[in-house]
């Protein structure tokens, strides 16, 4: 009997010991919920570059109204300070869009019951013991060191970041596409290539050096390799591309103002036929002024008319799977209609959608002011213009936007705001087109 008691006690002790790691796990939940109502003659709750051809810009633009919402839930399983699993999910829908179906960005119609949960991120975040290296392995967010004009998206890959002294170095590899069963340009369906052949990849190398507490310098090299020419389904897209992107960036705190900027140069081959020689540059500044912060940004990306064997158009990362969808941004401009809007959910229209501006490149200037009027009331105003860097049209001035927002802090983590924006279209467009505008009411909750 005594032996049986000892055996049972030992089994219970072993079970308790193996359960300790699970019981010690820290569970973190974060996320956000945003709902916004829009009235606009421009925003049609669609995505992509606004053109006359797709009817977004017209001489009889109809005013539309819609309500959409976005929810994001992040769960982090934290084993300790050196190891955690990060998961991030998203549900978008427009009120009245669809129900009882399967698909993303739907589920707001009567009855709801849509299968529509999207996976944004699932990755391990861990520190390597005894060395100052952090690893992120899996589907993760990544933004370039150039304010997102080259790439700002979620990608599957591995990123190692080392910090020592005043240096921070990051080395990563990301696989954008891996199609082992596709249709080539001749219409032939063939699974001849196995995984790892029909791919797009990016290798990134970013370095930062803190010269002192006020000055930071950085440099980057990004290698983009696209091996998908044999199975290209759209001849207008670039395949068999090898693009080298090198860049320098800097930031200096001058006391009253913080100045930053960058320069990027691209070279390589497009479609195995055209040589690439393109560049981009930016200068930005921000500083306290009165009760708020004054901001300014200037951005240039080179373009061309694509009439010879050399391309001078800056090449950002796009999504071949869903067309020419942007996987790049320039949110510091804080535009609503000219550039992609940071408030977008199911709607993602812009006059300039990708930072290459349809191959024509761009130059633009943007100013803004953010202010806390009281402990509860906040406001901001912005103005900016954009022109094509190089175009076959008689005029390159695309337009000037003015926008503003005023909001109220209902709780520490919930705000309500009203937004408005208007674009004065330039001579790049037919002068019969209606100027775009929008107004919004936004509720935003973050936790």
Tab-separated table of C-alpha atoms in Angstrom:
chain	number	residue	atom	x	y	z
A	1	UNK	CA	0.000	0.000	0.000
A	2	UNK	CA	2.808	2.338	0.959
A	3	UNK	CA	4.478	1.699	-2.419
A	4	UNK	CA	1.232	2.572	-4.253
A	5	UNK	CA	0.921	5.840	-2.328
A	6	UNK	CA	4.525	6.718	-3.169
A	7	UNK	CA	3.947	5.879	-6.842
A	8	UNK	CA	0.809	8.028	-7.053
A	9	UNK	CA	2.564	10.894	-5.231
A	10	UNK	CA	5.498	10.722	-7.648
A	11	UNK	CA	3.141	10.768	-10.664
A	12	UNK	CA	1.306	13.809	-9.299
A	13	UNK	CA	4.593	15.607	-8.654
A	14	UNK	CA	5.790	14.873	-12.200
A	15	UNK	CA	2.510	16.111	-13.680
A	16	UNK	CA	2.716	19.323	-11.668
A	17	UNK	CA	6.337	19.860	-12.701
A	18	UNK	CA	5.562	19.494	-16.405
A	19	UNK	CA	2.625	21.877	-16.070
A	20	UNK	CA	4.711	24.695	-14.588
A	21	UNK	CA	5.870	26.195	-17.930
A	22	UNK	CA	2.277	26.434	-19.201
A	23	UNK	CA	1.068	27.972	-15.948
A	24	UNK	CA	3.898	30.507	-16.046
A	25	UNK	CA	2.948	31.736	-19.529
A	26	UNK	CA	1.960	35.407	-19.678
A	27	UNK	CA	-1.010	36.145	-21.934
A	28	UNK	CA	-1.166	39.602	-23.520
A	29	UNK	CA	-4.066	40.976	-25.555
A	30	UNK	CA	-3.941	44.168	-27.602
A	31	UNK	CA	-5.951	45.494	-30.491
A	32	UNK	CA	-8.155	48.203	-31.911
A	33	UNK	CA	-11.633	48.854	-33.269
A	34	UNK	CA	-12.432	51.626	-35.725
A	35	UNK	CA	-15.718	52.539	-37.361
A	36	UNK	CA	-16.068	55.451	-39.774
A	37	UNK	CA	-18.820	56.946	-41.856
A	38	UNK	CA	-17.780	58.537	-45.161
A	39	UNK	CA	-19.438	60.962	-47.584
A	40	UNK	CA	-17.403	61.493	-50.754
A	41	UNK	CA	-17.489	61.921	-54.530
A	42	UNK	CA	-14.101	60.184	-54.687
A	43	UNK	CA	-13.874	57.408	-52.117
A	44	UNK	CA	-15.924	54.527	-53.506
A	45	UNK	CA	-14.732	52.045	-50.842
A	46	UNK	CA	-12.476	50.541	-53.503
A	47	UNK	CA	-8.729	50.192	-53.729
A	48	UNK	CA	-6.037	51.268	-56.163
A	49	UNK	CA	-5.014	54.343	-58.127
A	50	UNK	CA	-7.815	56.749	-58.974
A	51	UNK	CA	-8.114	57.380	-62.710
A	52	UNK	CA	-10.655	58.578	-65.237
A	53	UNK	CA	-10.682	55.073	-66.725
A	54	UNK	CA	-11.999	53.444	-63.539
A	55	UNK	CA	-14.564	56.193	-63.053
A	56	UNK	CA	-13.233	57.452	-59.741
A	57	UNK	CA	-12.255	60.768	-61.332
A	58	UNK	CA	-15.028	62.043	-63.603
A	59	UNK	CA	-16.874	65.140	-64.793
A	60	UNK	CA	-20.016	63.951	-63.029
A	61	UNK	CA	-18.724	62.404	-59.814
A	62	UNK	CA	-21.594	61.153	-57.694
A	63	UNK	CA	-21.619	61.692	-53.947
A	64	UNK	CA	-21.611	58.385	-52.086
A	65	UNK	CA	-21.973	57.445	-48.451
A	66	UNK	CA	-20.911	54.283	-46.633
A	67	UNK	CA	-19.851	53.037	-43.214
A	68	UNK	CA	-17.006	50.593	-42.714
A	69	UNK	CA	-15.221	49.119	-39.733
A	70	UNK	CA	-11.989	47.376	-38.781
A	71	UNK	CA	-11.156	45.229	-35.771
A	72	UNK	CA	-7.684	43.930	-34.941
A	73	UNK	CA	-6.865	41.482	-32.172
A	74	UNK	CA	-3.289	40.717	-31.101
A	75	UNK	CA	-2.531	37.829	-28.783
A	76	UNK	CA	1.017	37.427	-27.432
A	77	UNK	CA	2.034	34.219	-25.654
A	78	UNK	CA	5.026	35.328	-23.576
A	79	UNK	CA	7.147	32.579	-22.069
A	80	UNK	CA	9.648	35.091	-20.624
A	81	UNK	CA	11.379	38.333	-21.534
A	82	UNK	CA	13.400	36.516	-24.211
A	83	UNK	CA	10.726	34.434	-25.927
A	84	UNK	CA	7.209	35.108	-27.156
A	85	UNK	CA	4.797	34.127	-29.903
A	86	UNK	CA	3.015	37.070	-31.562
A	87	UNK	CA	-0.279	36.571	-33.395
A	88	UNK	CA	-2.329	39.319	-35.037
A	89	UNK	CA	-5.744	38.993	-36.710
A	90	UNK	CA	-8.016	41.409	-38.570
A	91	UNK	CA	-11.694	41.637	-39.540
A	92	UNK	CA	-12.826	44.341	-42.004
A	93	UNK	CA	-16.317	44.919	-43.331
A	94	UNK	CA	-18.567	47.564	-44.818
A	95	UNK	CA	-22.068	47.898	-43.458
A	96	UNK	CA	-24.462	46.137	-45.824
A	97	UNK	CA	-21.810	44.462	-47.984
A	98	UNK	CA	-22.368	40.682	-47.669
A	99	UNK	CA	-23.307	37.847	-45.334
A	100	UNK	CA	-23.497	34.053	-45.041
A	101	UNK	CA	-20.401	33.689	-47.226
A	102	UNK	CA	-16.634	33.219	-47.106
A	103	UNK	CA	-14.315	36.099	-47.953
A	104	UNK	CA	-12.225	38.942	-46.572
A	105	UNK	CA	-13.500	42.514	-46.149
A	106	UNK	CA	-17.121	41.342	-46.053
A	107	UNK	CA	-19.695	40.429	-43.446
A	108	UNK	CA	-21.610	43.619	-42.651
A	109	UNK	CA	-24.853	42.712	-44.387
A	110	UNK	CA	-27.997	41.617	-42.585
A	111	UNK	CA	-27.507	38.317	-40.831
A	112	UNK	CA	-23.707	38.766	-40.743
A	113	UNK	CA	-22.266	35.237	-40.071
A	114	UNK	CA	-19.423	35.762	-42.547
A	115	UNK	CA	-16.191	33.735	-42.461
A	116	UNK	CA	-13.766	36.653	-42.709
A	117	UNK	CA	-10.930	36.532	-40.169
A	118	UNK	CA	-7.615	37.517	-41.755
A	119	UNK	CA	-4.196	36.513	-40.481
A	120	UNK	CA	-1.877	39.520	-40.386
A	121	UNK	CA	1.024	38.181	-38.339
A	122	UNK	CA	2.180	34.956	-36.728
A	123	UNK	CA	5.820	34.916	-35.701
A	124	UNK	CA	8.266	33.988	-32.997
A	125	UNK	CA	10.117	36.849	-31.339
A	126	UNK	CA	13.126	35.675	-29.325
A	127	UNK	CA	16.592	36.684	-28.175
A	128	UNK	CA	19.517	34.370	-28.850
A	129	UNK	CA	21.194	33.492	-25.515
A	130	UNK	CA	24.610	35.016	-24.806
A	131	UNK	CA	24.630	37.241	-27.919
A	132	UNK	CA	22.902	40.611	-28.520
A	133	UNK	CA	20.713	39.308	-31.351
A	134	UNK	CA	16.928	39.382	-31.600
A	135	UNK	CA	15.144	37.086	-34.074
A	136	UNK	CA	11.712	37.424	-35.613
A	137	UNK	CA	10.720	34.330	-37.585
A	138	UNK	CA	7.382	33.988	-39.372
A	139	UNK	CA	4.780	36.255	-40.976
A	140	UNK	CA	5.675	39.659	-39.579
A	141	UNK	CA	5.332	43.397	-40.251
A	142	UNK	CA	8.250	45.100	-41.961
A	143	UNK	CA	8.820	48.734	-42.885
A	144	UNK	CA	11.914	49.969	-44.686
A	145	UNK	CA	14.167	52.631	-43.184
A	146	UNK	CA	12.802	55.167	-45.698
A	147	UNK	CA	9.367	56.003	-44.324
A	148	UNK	CA	7.769	53.116	-46.185
A	149	UNK	CA	8.130	54.344	-49.787
A	150	UNK	CA	9.859	51.108	-50.846
A	151	UNK	CA	8.031	48.561	-48.685
A	152	UNK	CA	5.652	48.692	-45.729
A	153	UNK	CA	3.704	45.469	-45.348
A	154	UNK	CA	3.396	42.039	-43.713
A	155	UNK	CA	5.791	39.405	-45.075
A	156	UNK	CA	6.889	35.865	-44.287
A	157	UNK	CA	10.569	35.580	-43.452
A	158	UNK	CA	13.304	35.822	-40.860
A	159	UNK	CA	14.814	39.026	-39.481
A	160	UNK	CA	17.872	39.185	-37.196
A	161	UNK	CA	18.597	42.435	-35.358
A	162	UNK	CA	21.809	42.991	-33.407
A	163	UNK	CA	22.444	45.908	-31.079
A	164	UNK	CA	25.895	46.630	-29.708
A	165	UNK	CA	27.380	49.931	-28.668
A	166	UNK	CA	25.976	52.678	-30.861
A	167	UNK	CA	25.273	50.277	-33.739
A	168	UNK	CA	22.053	48.530	-34.744
A	169	UNK	CA	22.275	46.093	-37.640
A	170	UNK	CA	19.403	44.118	-39.175
A	171	UNK	CA	19.659	41.304	-41.709
A	172	UNK	CA	16.580	39.615	-43.123
A	173	UNK	CA	15.202	37.406	-45.856
A	174	UNK	CA	11.556	37.484	-46.919
A	175	UNK	CA	9.680	35.346	-49.424
A	176	UNK	CA	6.952	37.363	-51.120
A	177	UNK	CA	5.596	34.710	-53.505
A	178	UNK	CA	6.151	31.004	-54.104
A	179	UNK	CA	3.863	29.668	-56.803
A	180	UNK	CA	4.413	26.061	-57.751
A	181	UNK	CA	1.302	25.687	-59.889
A	182	UNK	CA	0.423	28.576	-62.215
A	183	UNK	CA	-0.498	29.503	-65.765
A	184	UNK	CA	2.171	30.939	-68.058
A	185	UNK	CA	1.718	33.666	-70.682
A	186	UNK	CA	0.925	31.057	-73.334
A	187	UNK	CA	-2.027	29.859	-71.249
A	188	UNK	CA	-0.349	26.570	-70.344
A	189	UNK	CA	-1.204	25.243	-66.904
A	190	UNK	CA	1.784	23.421	-65.487
A	191	UNK	CA	2.867	22.357	-62.010
A	192	UNK	CA	6.282	21.467	-63.418
A	193	UNK	CA	8.217	23.595	-60.954
A	194	UNK	CA	8.261	22.628	-57.324
A	195	UNK	CA	8.304	25.018	-54.400
A	196	UNK	CA	11.263	27.338	-54.350
A	197	UNK	CA	11.542	27.872	-58.110
A	198	UNK	CA	8.706	30.229	-59.028
A	199	UNK	CA	9.411	32.884	-56.378
A	200	UNK	CA	9.907	36.506	-55.381
A	201	UNK	CA	12.327	37.267	-52.547
A	202	UNK	CA	13.807	40.251	-50.746
A	203	UNK	CA	17.035	40.342	-48.764
A	204	UNK	CA	17.343	43.366	-46.473
A	205	UNK	CA	20.340	44.829	-44.710
A	206	UNK	CA	19.775	47.889	-42.518
A	207	UNK	CA	22.387	49.583	-40.333
A	208	UNK	CA	22.042	52.451	-37.878
A	209	UNK	CA	24.716	54.334	-35.984
A	210	UNK	CA	24.073	56.859	-33.220
A	211	UNK	CA	26.818	59.421	-33.651
A	212	UNK	CA	25.654	60.999	-30.403
A	213	UNK	CA	22.332	61.474	-28.619
A	214	UNK	CA	21.203	63.996	-31.251
A	215	UNK	CA	22.479	62.574	-34.552
A	216	UNK	CA	21.690	59.185	-36.142
A	217	UNK	CA	23.042	57.878	-39.432
A	218	UNK	CA	21.864	54.869	-41.411
A	219	UNK	CA	22.528	52.854	-44.522
A	220	UNK	CA	20.688	50.041	-46.315
A	221	UNK	CA	20.904	47.494	-49.081
A	222	UNK	CA	17.807	45.713	-50.380
A	223	UNK	CA	18.033	42.950	-52.989
A	224	UNK	CA	14.808	42.144	-54.839
A	225	UNK	CA	14.757	39.005	-56.987
A	226	UNK	CA	11.745	37.925	-59.082
A	227	UNK	CA	11.987	34.535	-60.837
A	228	UNK	CA	8.412	34.357	-62.083
A	229	UNK	CA	8.775	35.187	-65.808
A	230	UNK	CA	7.981	31.643	-66.967
A	231	UNK	CA	4.563	31.852	-65.335
A	232	UNK	CA	3.691	35.527	-65.776
A	233	UNK	CA	-0.071	35.913	-66.198
A	234	UNK	CA	0.050	39.646	-66.941
A	235	UNK	CA	2.509	41.030	-69.477
A	236	UNK	CA	2.278	44.527	-67.984
A	237	UNK	CA	3.952	43.403	-64.769
A	238	UNK	CA	7.663	43.041	-64.194
A	239	UNK	CA	9.067	39.511	-63.973
A	240	UNK	CA	12.616	38.167	-63.938
A	241	UNK	CA	13.568	41.346	-62.137
A	242	UNK	CA	16.780	41.799	-60.184
A	243	UNK	CA	16.745	45.150	-58.410
A	244	UNK	CA	19.441	46.508	-56.113
A	245	UNK	CA	18.370	49.352	-53.827
A	246	UNK	CA	20.968	51.207	-51.775
A	247	UNK	CA	20.173	54.050	-49.432
A	248	UNK	CA	21.411	56.498	-46.830
A	249	UNK	CA	19.297	58.121	-44.122
A	250	UNK	CA	19.933	60.544	-41.292
A	251	UNK	CA	18.204	62.333	-38.431
A	252	UNK	CA	19.451	65.297	-36.391
A	253	UNK	CA	17.908	66.934	-33.333
A	254	UNK	CA	18.802	70.622	-33.642
A	255	UNK	CA	16.973	71.620	-30.504
A	256	UNK	CA	14.043	73.631	-31.810
A	257	UNK	CA	13.565	71.336	-34.791
A	258	UNK	CA	14.258	67.717	-35.768
A	259	UNK	CA	15.426	67.263	-39.361
A	260	UNK	CA	15.559	63.928	-41.179
A	261	UNK	CA	15.841	62.663	-44.715
A	262	UNK	CA	17.111	60.000	-47.068
A	263	UNK	CA	18.351	59.204	-50.553
A	264	UNK	CA	17.793	55.915	-52.406
A	265	UNK	CA	19.310	54.662	-55.656
A	266	UNK	CA	18.127	51.635	-57.652
A	267	UNK	CA	19.876	49.689	-60.399
A	268	UNK	CA	19.440	46.284	-62.011
A	269	UNK	CA	17.418	44.642	-64.767
A	270	UNK	CA	13.676	44.495	-65.483
A	271	UNK	CA	12.245	41.656	-67.565
A	272	UNK	CA	15.811	40.747	-68.555
A	273	UNK	CA	15.591	43.507	-71.172
A	274	UNK	CA	15.516	46.940	-69.563
A	275	UNK	CA	18.198	48.398	-67.358
A	276	UNK	CA	17.064	50.218	-64.233
A	277	UNK	CA	18.530	53.468	-62.985
A	278	UNK	CA	16.209	55.258	-60.570
A	279	UNK	CA	16.296	57.199	-57.338
A	280	UNK	CA	14.227	58.769	-54.589
A	281	UNK	CA	14.892	61.446	-51.988
A	282	UNK	CA	13.189	62.997	-48.991
A	283	UNK	CA	13.706	65.816	-46.502
A	284	UNK	CA	11.500	66.252	-43.453
A	285	UNK	CA	11.354	68.494	-40.403
A	286	UNK	CA	9.221	68.828	-37.299
A	287	UNK	CA	9.277	71.085	-34.275
A	288	UNK	CA	7.197	72.525	-31.461
A	289	UNK	CA	5.287	75.662	-32.340
A	290	UNK	CA	2.854	77.176	-29.879
A	291	UNK	CA	0.505	74.528	-28.513
A	292	UNK	CA	1.332	71.979	-31.177
A	293	UNK	CA	3.850	70.507	-33.615
A	294	UNK	CA	4.581	71.848	-37.089
A	295	UNK	CA	5.606	69.245	-39.699
A	296	UNK	CA	6.973	69.441	-43.239
A	297	UNK	CA	7.935	66.768	-45.801
A	298	UNK	CA	9.288	66.818	-49.337
A	299	UNK	CA	9.379	63.655	-51.455
A	300	UNK	CA	10.794	62.894	-54.902
A	301	UNK	CA	10.724	59.615	-56.819
A	302	UNK	CA	12.100	59.445	-60.349
A	303	UNK	CA	9.909	58.502	-63.284
A	304	UNK	CA	10.104	57.987	-67.023
A	305	UNK	CA	7.990	57.780	-70.156
A	306	UNK	CA	9.160	54.202	-70.796
A	307	UNK	CA	10.183	54.813	-74.398
A	308	UNK	CA	13.677	53.301	-74.401
A	309	UNK	CA	15.688	50.393	-73.062
A	310	UNK	CA	16.453	52.081	-69.738
A	311	UNK	CA	13.886	52.594	-67.001
A	312	UNK	CA	14.298	55.588	-64.702
A	313	UNK	CA	11.129	54.913	-62.749
A	314	UNK	CA	11.546	54.170	-59.038
A	315	UNK	CA	10.290	50.624	-58.292
A	316	UNK	CA	8.481	50.021	-54.982
A	317	UNK	CA	7.288	46.612	-53.814
A	318	UNK	CA	3.817	45.748	-55.086
A	319	UNK	CA	1.582	42.706	-54.761
A	320	UNK	CA	1.587	40.634	-57.946
A	321	UNK	CA	-1.082	38.309	-56.562
A	322	UNK	CA	-3.804	40.956	-56.322
A	323	UNK	CA	-2.704	43.147	-59.212
A	324	UNK	CA	-0.709	46.305	-58.592
A	325	UNK	CA	-1.794	46.743	-54.980
A	326	UNK	CA	0.563	48.933	-53.021
A	327	UNK	CA	2.779	47.412	-50.371
A	328	UNK	CA	4.401	50.813	-49.793
A	329	UNK	CA	3.315	54.059	-48.144
A	330	UNK	CA	4.283	57.613	-47.275
A	331	UNK	CA	2.198	58.253	-44.191
A	332	UNK	CA	4.277	61.244	-42.945
A	333	UNK	CA	2.510	63.358	-45.590
A	334	UNK	CA	-0.790	62.797	-43.720
A	335	UNK	CA	-2.894	63.085	-46.874
A	336	UNK	CA	-6.415	61.689	-47.298
A	337	UNK	CA	-6.945	61.688	-51.077
A	338	UNK	CA	-3.698	62.411	-52.923
A	339	UNK	CA	-1.698	59.668	-51.174
A	340	UNK	CA	-2.795	56.492	-49.396
A	341	UNK	CA	-4.648	57.249	-46.193
A	342	UNK	CA	-3.506	55.793	-42.863
A	343	UNK	CA	-7.196	55.576	-41.895
A	344	UNK	CA	-8.082	53.193	-44.727
A	345	UNK	CA	-9.989	49.983	-43.949
A	346	UNK	CA	-11.984	48.459	-46.802
A	347	UNK	CA	-11.401	51.692	-48.777
A	348	UNK	CA	-7.939	52.428	-50.123
A	349	UNK	CA	-8.221	54.796	-53.078
A	350	UNK	CA	-5.616	57.456	-53.828
A	351	UNK	CA	-4.742	59.750	-56.716
A	352	UNK	CA	-1.138	58.617	-56.248
A	353	UNK	CA	-1.412	55.033	-55.019
A	354	UNK	CA	2.112	53.602	-55.302
A	355	UNK	CA	5.193	55.724	-54.691
A	356	UNK	CA	6.178	55.256	-58.356
A	357	UNK	CA	2.967	57.067	-59.393
A	358	UNK	CA	2.185	54.680	-62.226
A	359	UNK	CA	5.782	54.814	-63.483
A	360	UNK	CA	5.809	58.600	-63.827
A	361	UNK	CA	7.377	59.270	-60.443
A	362	UNK	CA	6.431	62.259	-58.329
A	363	UNK	CA	7.587	65.274	-56.453
A	364	UNK	CA	5.472	66.669	-53.676
A	365	UNK	CA	5.553	68.936	-50.665
A	366	UNK	CA	3.458	68.565	-47.516
A	367	UNK	CA	2.981	70.638	-44.363
A	368	UNK	CA	0.889	69.909	-41.293
A	369	UNK	CA	0.156	71.059	-37.774
A	370	UNK	CA	-0.970	68.903	-34.822
A	371	UNK	CA	-2.333	70.515	-31.676
A	372	UNK	CA	-3.910	69.528	-28.367
A	373	UNK	CA	-6.385	72.345	-27.826
A	374	UNK	CA	-7.339	71.079	-24.356
A	375	UNK	CA	-6.700	67.898	-22.394
A	376	UNK	CA	-9.635	66.364	-24.306
A	377	UNK	CA	-9.785	68.204	-27.654
A	378	UNK	CA	-7.234	67.706	-30.424
A	379	UNK	CA	-6.964	68.980	-34.000
A	380	UNK	CA	-4.721	68.822	-37.042
A	381	UNK	CA	-4.559	70.434	-40.470
A	382	UNK	CA	-2.521	69.507	-43.537
A	383	UNK	CA	-1.834	70.767	-47.043
A	384	UNK	CA	0.152	69.168	-49.826
A	385	UNK	CA	0.717	69.126	-53.575
A	386	UNK	CA	1.869	66.426	-55.976
A	387	UNK	CA	3.165	66.560	-59.553
A	388	UNK	CA	4.409	63.831	-61.877
A	389	UNK	CA	8.206	63.780	-62.144
A	390	UNK	CA	8.093	62.847	-65.831
A	391	UNK	CA	5.050	62.474	-68.041
A	392	UNK	CA	3.957	62.488	-71.668
A	393	UNK	CA	1.137	64.850	-70.780
A	394	UNK	CA	1.363	68.558	-71.460
A	395	UNK	CA	1.272	69.403	-67.746
A	396	UNK	CA	2.573	67.495	-64.741
A	397	UNK	CA	0.803	69.274	-61.849
A	398	UNK	CA	-1.684	66.735	-60.424
A	399	UNK	CA	-3.275	68.652	-57.592
A	400	UNK	CA	-3.240	70.206	-54.132
A	401	UNK	CA	-4.999	68.784	-51.097
A	402	UNK	CA	-6.144	70.481	-47.912
A	403	UNK	CA	-7.525	68.444	-45.024
A	404	UNK	CA	-8.354	68.879	-41.359
A	405	UNK	CA	-9.524	66.914	-38.346
A	406	UNK	CA	-10.955	67.829	-34.970
A	407	UNK	CA	-11.524	65.235	-32.284
A	408	UNK	CA	-12.496	64.592	-28.709
A	409	UNK	CA	-10.947	62.142	-26.278
A	410	UNK	CA	-13.919	60.288	-24.810
A	411	UNK	CA	-11.704	57.969	-22.748
A	412	UNK	CA	-7.957	57.440	-22.390
A	413	UNK	CA	-8.046	54.924	-25.233
A	414	UNK	CA	-11.087	56.050	-27.259
A	415	UNK	CA	-11.531	59.070	-29.531
A	416	UNK	CA	-14.236	60.527	-31.761
A	417	UNK	CA	-13.315	62.841	-34.631
A	418	UNK	CA	-14.582	64.614	-37.735
A	419	UNK	CA	-12.354	64.722	-40.841
A	420	UNK	CA	-12.629	66.623	-44.089
A	421	UNK	CA	-10.495	66.825	-47.246
A	422	UNK	CA	-10.609	68.556	-50.639
A	423	UNK	CA	-8.341	68.318	-53.697
A	424	UNK	CA	-7.933	71.073	-56.277
A	425	UNK	CA	-7.081	69.029	-59.371
A	426	UNK	CA	-4.218	70.308	-61.516
A	427	UNK	CA	-3.674	70.680	-65.252
A	428	UNK	CA	-2.434	67.091	-65.450
A	429	UNK	CA	-6.146	66.251	-65.686
A	430	UNK	CA	-8.917	67.444	-67.954
A	431	UNK	CA	-10.264	70.662	-66.425
A	432	UNK	CA	-13.828	69.319	-66.723
A	433	UNK	CA	-13.230	66.765	-63.934
A	434	UNK	CA	-14.850	67.368	-60.560
A	435	UNK	CA	-12.512	68.098	-57.665
A	436	UNK	CA	-12.489	65.191	-55.161
A	437	UNK	CA	-13.694	65.676	-51.596
A	438	UNK	CA	-14.626	63.625	-48.543
A	439	UNK	CA	-15.912	64.022	-45.010
A	440	UNK	CA	-15.822	61.440	-42.228
A	441	UNK	CA	-16.953	60.698	-38.717
A	442	UNK	CA	-14.560	58.330	-36.948
A	443	UNK	CA	-14.699	56.375	-33.688
A	444	UNK	CA	-11.384	54.786	-32.727
A	445	UNK	CA	-10.686	52.486	-29.775
A	446	UNK	CA	-7.259	51.037	-29.005
A	447	UNK	CA	-6.138	48.787	-26.177
